[in-house]
CSV table of C-alpha atoms and ligand atoms in Angstrom, one decimal:
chain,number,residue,atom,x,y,z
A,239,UNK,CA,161.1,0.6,-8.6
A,240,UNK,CA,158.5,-1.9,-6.5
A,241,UNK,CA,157.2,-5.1,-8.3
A,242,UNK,CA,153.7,-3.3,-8.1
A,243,UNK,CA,155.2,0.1,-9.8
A,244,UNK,CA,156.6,-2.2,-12.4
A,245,UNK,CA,153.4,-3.8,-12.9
A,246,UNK,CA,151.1,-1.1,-13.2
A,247,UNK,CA,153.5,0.0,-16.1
A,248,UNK,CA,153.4,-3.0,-17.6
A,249,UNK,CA,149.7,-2.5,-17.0
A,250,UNK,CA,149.6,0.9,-18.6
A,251,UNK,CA,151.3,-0.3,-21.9
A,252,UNK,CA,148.8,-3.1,-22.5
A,253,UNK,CA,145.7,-0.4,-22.1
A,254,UNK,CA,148.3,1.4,-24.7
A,255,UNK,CA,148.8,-1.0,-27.0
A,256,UNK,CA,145.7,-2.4,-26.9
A,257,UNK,CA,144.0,1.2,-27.7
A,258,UNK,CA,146.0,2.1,-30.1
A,259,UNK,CA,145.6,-0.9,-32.2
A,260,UNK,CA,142.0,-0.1,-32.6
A,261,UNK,CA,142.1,3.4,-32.3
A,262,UNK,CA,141.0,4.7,-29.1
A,263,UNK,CA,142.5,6.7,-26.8
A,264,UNK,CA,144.4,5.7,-24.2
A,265,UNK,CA,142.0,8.6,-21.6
A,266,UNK,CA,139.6,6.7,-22.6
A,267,UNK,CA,140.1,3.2,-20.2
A,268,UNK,CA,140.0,3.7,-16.6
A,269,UNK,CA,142.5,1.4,-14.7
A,270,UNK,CA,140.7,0.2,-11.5
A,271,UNK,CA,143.2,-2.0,-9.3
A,272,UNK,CA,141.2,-4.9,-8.1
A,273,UNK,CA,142.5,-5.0,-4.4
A,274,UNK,CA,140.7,-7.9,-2.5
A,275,UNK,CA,143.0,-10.0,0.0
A,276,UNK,CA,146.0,-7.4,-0.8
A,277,UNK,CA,147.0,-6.1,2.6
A,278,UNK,CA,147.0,-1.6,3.2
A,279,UNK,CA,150.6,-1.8,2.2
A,280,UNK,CA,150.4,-2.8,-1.5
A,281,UNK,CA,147.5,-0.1,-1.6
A,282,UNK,CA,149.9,2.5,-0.4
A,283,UNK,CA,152.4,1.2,-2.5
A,284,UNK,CA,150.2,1.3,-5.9
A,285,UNK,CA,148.8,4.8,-4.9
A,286,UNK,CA,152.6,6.1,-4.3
A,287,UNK,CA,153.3,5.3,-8.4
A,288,UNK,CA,149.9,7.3,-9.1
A,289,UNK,CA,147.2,4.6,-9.2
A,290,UNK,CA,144.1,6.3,-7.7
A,291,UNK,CA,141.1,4.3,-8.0
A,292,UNK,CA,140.7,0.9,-6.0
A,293,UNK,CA,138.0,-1.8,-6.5
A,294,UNK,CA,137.3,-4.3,-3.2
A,295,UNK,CA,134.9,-7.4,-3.3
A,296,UNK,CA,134.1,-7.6,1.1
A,297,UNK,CA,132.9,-4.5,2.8
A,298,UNK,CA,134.7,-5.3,6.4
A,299,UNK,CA,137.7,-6.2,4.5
A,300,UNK,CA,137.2,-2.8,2.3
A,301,UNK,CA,136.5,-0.9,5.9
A,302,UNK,CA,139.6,-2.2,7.0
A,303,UNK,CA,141.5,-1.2,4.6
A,304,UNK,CA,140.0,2.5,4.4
A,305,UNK,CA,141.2,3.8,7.8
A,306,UNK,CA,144.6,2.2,7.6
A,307,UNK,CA,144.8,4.4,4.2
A,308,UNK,CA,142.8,7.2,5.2
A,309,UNK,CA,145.2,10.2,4.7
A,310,UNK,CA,145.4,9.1,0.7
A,311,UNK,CA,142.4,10.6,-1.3
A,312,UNK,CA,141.4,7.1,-3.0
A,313,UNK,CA,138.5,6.5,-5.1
A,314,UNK,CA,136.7,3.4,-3.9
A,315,UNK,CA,134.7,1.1,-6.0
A,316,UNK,CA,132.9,-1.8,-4.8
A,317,UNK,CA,132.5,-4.9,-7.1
A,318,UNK,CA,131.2,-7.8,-5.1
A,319,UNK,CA,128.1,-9.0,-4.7
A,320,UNK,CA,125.8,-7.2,-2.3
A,321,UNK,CA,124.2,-8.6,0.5
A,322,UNK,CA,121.3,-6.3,1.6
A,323,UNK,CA,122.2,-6.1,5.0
A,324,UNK,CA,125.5,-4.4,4.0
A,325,UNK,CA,124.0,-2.2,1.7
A,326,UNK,CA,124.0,1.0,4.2
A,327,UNK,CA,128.0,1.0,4.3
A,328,UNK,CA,128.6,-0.1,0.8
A,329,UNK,CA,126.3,3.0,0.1
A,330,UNK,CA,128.2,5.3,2.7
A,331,UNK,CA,131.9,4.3,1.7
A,332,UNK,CA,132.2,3.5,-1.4
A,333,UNK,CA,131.8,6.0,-4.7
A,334,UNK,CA,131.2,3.3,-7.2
A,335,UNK,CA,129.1,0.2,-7.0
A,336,UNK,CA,129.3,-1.8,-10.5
A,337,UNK,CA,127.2,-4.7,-9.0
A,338,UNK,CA,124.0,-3.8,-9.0
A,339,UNK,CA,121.3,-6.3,-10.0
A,340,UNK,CA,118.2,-6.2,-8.5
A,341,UNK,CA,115.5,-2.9,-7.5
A,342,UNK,CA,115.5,-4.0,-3.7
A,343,UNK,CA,119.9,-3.4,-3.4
A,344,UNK,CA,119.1,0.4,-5.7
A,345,UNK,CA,116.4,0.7,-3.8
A,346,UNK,CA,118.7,0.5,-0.5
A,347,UNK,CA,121.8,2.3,-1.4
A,348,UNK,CA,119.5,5.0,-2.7
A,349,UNK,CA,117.8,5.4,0.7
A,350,UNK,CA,121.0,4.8,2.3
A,351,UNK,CA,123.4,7.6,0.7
A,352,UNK,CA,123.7,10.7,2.2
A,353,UNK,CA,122.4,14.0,0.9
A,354,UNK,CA,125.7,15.0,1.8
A,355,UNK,CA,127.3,13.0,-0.5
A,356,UNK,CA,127.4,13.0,-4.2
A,357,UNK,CA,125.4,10.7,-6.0
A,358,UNK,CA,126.6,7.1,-5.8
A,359,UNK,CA,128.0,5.7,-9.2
A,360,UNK,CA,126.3,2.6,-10.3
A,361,UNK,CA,126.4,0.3,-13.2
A,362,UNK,CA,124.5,-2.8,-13.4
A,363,UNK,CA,125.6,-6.0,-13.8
A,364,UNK,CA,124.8,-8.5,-16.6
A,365,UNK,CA,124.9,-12.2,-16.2
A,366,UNK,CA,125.6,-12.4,-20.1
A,367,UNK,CA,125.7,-16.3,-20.8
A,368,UNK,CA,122.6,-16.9,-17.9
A,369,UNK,CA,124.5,-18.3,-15.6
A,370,UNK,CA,123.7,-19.8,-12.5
A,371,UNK,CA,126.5,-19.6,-10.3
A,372,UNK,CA,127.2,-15.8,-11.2
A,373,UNK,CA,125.5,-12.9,-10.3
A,374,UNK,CA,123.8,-10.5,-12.2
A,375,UNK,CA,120.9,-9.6,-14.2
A,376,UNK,CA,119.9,-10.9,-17.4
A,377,UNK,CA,119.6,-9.4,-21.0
A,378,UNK,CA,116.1,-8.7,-21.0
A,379,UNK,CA,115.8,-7.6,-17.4
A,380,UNK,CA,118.1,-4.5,-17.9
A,381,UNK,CA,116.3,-2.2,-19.1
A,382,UNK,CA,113.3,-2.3,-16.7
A,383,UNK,CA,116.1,-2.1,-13.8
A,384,UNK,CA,117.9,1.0,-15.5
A,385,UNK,CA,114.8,2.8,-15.7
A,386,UNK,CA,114.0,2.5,-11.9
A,387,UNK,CA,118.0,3.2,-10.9
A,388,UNK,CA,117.4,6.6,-13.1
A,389,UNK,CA,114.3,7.4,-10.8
A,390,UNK,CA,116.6,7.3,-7.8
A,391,UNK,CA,117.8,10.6,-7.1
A,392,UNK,CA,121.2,9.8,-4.8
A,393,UNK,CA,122.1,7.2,-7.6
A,394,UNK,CA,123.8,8.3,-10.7
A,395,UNK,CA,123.7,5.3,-13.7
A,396,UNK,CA,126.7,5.1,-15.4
A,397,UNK,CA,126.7,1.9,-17.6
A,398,UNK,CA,126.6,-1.3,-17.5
A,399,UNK,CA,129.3,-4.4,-16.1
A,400,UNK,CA,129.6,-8.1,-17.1
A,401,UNK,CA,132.0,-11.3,-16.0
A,402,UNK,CA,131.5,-13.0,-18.8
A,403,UNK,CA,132.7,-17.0,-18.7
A,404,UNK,CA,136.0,-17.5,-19.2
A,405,UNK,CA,137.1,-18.1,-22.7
A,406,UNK,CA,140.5,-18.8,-24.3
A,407,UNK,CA,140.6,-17.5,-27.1
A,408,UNK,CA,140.7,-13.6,-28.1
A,409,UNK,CA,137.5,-14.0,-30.4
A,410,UNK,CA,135.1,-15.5,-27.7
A,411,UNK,CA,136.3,-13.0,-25.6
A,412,UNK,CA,135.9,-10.4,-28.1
A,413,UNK,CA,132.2,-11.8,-28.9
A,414,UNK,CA,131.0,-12.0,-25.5
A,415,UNK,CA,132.5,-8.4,-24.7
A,416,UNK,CA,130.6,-7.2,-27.4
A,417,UNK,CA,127.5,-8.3,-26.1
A,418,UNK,CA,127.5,-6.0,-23.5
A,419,UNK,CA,128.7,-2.8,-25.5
A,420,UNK,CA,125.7,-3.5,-27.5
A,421,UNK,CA,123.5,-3.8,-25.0
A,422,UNK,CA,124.5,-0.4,-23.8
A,423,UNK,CA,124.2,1.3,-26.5
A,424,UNK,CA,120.3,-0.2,-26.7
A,425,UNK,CA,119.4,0.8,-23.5
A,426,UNK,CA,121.1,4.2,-23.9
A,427,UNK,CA,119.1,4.6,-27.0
A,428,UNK,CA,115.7,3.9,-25.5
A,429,UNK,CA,116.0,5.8,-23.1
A,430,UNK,CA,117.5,8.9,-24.8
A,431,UNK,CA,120.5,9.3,-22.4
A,432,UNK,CA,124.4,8.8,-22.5
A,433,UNK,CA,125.9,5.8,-20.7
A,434,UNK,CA,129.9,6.6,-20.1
A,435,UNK,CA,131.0,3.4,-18.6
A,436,UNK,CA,131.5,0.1,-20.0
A,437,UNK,CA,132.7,-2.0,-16.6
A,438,UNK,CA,134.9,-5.1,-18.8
A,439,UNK,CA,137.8,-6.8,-18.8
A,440,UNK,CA,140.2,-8.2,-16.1
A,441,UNK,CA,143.8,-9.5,-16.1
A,442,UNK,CA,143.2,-12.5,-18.3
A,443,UNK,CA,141.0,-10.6,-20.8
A,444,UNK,CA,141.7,-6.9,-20.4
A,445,UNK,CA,142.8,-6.6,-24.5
A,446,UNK,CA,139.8,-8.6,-25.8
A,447,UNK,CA,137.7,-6.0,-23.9
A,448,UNK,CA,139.6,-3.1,-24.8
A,449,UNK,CA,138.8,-4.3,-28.7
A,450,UNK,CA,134.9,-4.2,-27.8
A,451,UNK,CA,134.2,-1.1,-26.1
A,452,UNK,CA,135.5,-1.3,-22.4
A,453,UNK,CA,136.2,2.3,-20.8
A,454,UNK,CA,137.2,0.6,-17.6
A,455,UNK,CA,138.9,-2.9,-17.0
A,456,UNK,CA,139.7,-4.2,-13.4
A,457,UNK,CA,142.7,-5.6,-12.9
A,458,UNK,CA,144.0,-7.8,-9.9
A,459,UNK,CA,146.4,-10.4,-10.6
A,460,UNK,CA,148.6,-8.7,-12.9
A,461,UNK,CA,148.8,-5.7,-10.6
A,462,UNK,CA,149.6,-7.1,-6.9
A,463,UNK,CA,150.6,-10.7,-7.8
A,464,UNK,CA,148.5,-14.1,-7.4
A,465,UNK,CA,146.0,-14.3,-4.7
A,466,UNK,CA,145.6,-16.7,-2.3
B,193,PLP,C1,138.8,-10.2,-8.6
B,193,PLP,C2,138.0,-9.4,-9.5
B,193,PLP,C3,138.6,-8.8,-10.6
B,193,PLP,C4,140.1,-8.8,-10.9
B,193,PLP,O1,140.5,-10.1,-11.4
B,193,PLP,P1,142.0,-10.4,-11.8
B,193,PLP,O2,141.9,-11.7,-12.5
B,193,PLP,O3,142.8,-10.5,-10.5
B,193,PLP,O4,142.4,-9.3,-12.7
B,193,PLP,C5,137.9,-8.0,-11.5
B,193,PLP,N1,136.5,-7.9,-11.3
B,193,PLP,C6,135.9,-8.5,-10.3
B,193,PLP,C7,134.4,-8.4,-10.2
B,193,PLP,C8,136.6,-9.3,-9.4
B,193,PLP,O5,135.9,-9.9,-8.4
């Protein structure tokens, strides 16, 4: 077996264990394998041990990447922050976007995805603890952007998704998680509709966010090794 086949194993039990132990399912977290600055190869290499859904921060590198792989049938998410100008093939490649935070980058993949295609898969992102450096809209300005990304006809909401700061200990993690899963299940009540995906958790925190709510964490590191 390849290091990344023993990983994503080692990944698998964690989701396992950590679903168990407060009574989910197992269906119901979504691996995405966080693939930035990971050549083709490693790609290839998780998708030959069954990992089908990929998430990639820099459209040319994501480009790239897509016709060295495309005879696989990958699912493509995009999860870095959008620049408007790139918003056309963000909205053309990719099936997921989970960093959406502001009307004018909805506005643009909306106008920019194909009738052709099926809706593009959004969640927005949350810039939980108001930072400055990160991305990401705040608290009180979700709902008002939810309600315009449900107006959009080639955009399909699907929940929300949050970096939060990174804490040490399970409980902050925990905490801050929980934040968000609340905050979705608000915004899913006043608006009277179902929100399926909770965007939460990477390599460091992945359990603490499995606790709270997450139905997708998006690993990296403790998939294809450090990064540079
Ligand atoms: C890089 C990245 C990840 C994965 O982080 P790891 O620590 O490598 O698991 C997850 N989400 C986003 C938005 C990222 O940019």
């Amino acid at each position: 077996m390849t290091a990344i086949a023993q990983n994503l194993q080692l990944v698998h039990d964690k989701i396992r264990q950590a679903t168990q132990a407060c009574h989910r399912s197992f269906d119901d977290v979504k691996l995405l394998a966080v693939s930035k600055k990971k050549p083709a190869s490693a790609i290839r290499e998780a998708y030959q041990s069954g990992q089908l859904a990929f998430g990639e921060n820099y459209v040319q590198e994501a480009l790239d990447k897509m016709e060295q792989l495309k005879d696989l049938t990958i699912e493509w998410h995009f999860i870095g922050s959008i620049q408007s100008k790139k918003s056309s093939l963000i909205a053309q490649h990719f099936s997921w976007v989970h960093t959406v935070d502001r009307i004018k980058v909805a506005h643009l993949l909306n106008e920019h995805r194909t009738i052709e295609q099926p809706p593009l898969n959004i969640c927005i992102q949350v810039n939980l603890d108001n930072e400055l450096s990160k991305s990401g809209v705040s608290i009180a300005d979700c709902l008002p952007l939810a309600k315009q990304i449900l107006s959009m006809n080639q955009l399909r909401l699907r929940g929300l998704m949050a970096i939060p700061k990174p804490y040490e200990t399970f409980e902050q993690q925990y905490q801050s998680f929980k934040r968000l899963t609340e905050l979705q299940h608000d915004i899913a009540k006043q608006l009277n509709l179902t929100l399926d995906t909770l965007s939460m958790g990477m390599s460091a925190d992945m359990i603490a966010a499995i606790h709270a709510g997450s139905t997708l964490v998006r690993v990296g590191e403790a998939i294809f090794g450090a990064r540079q």
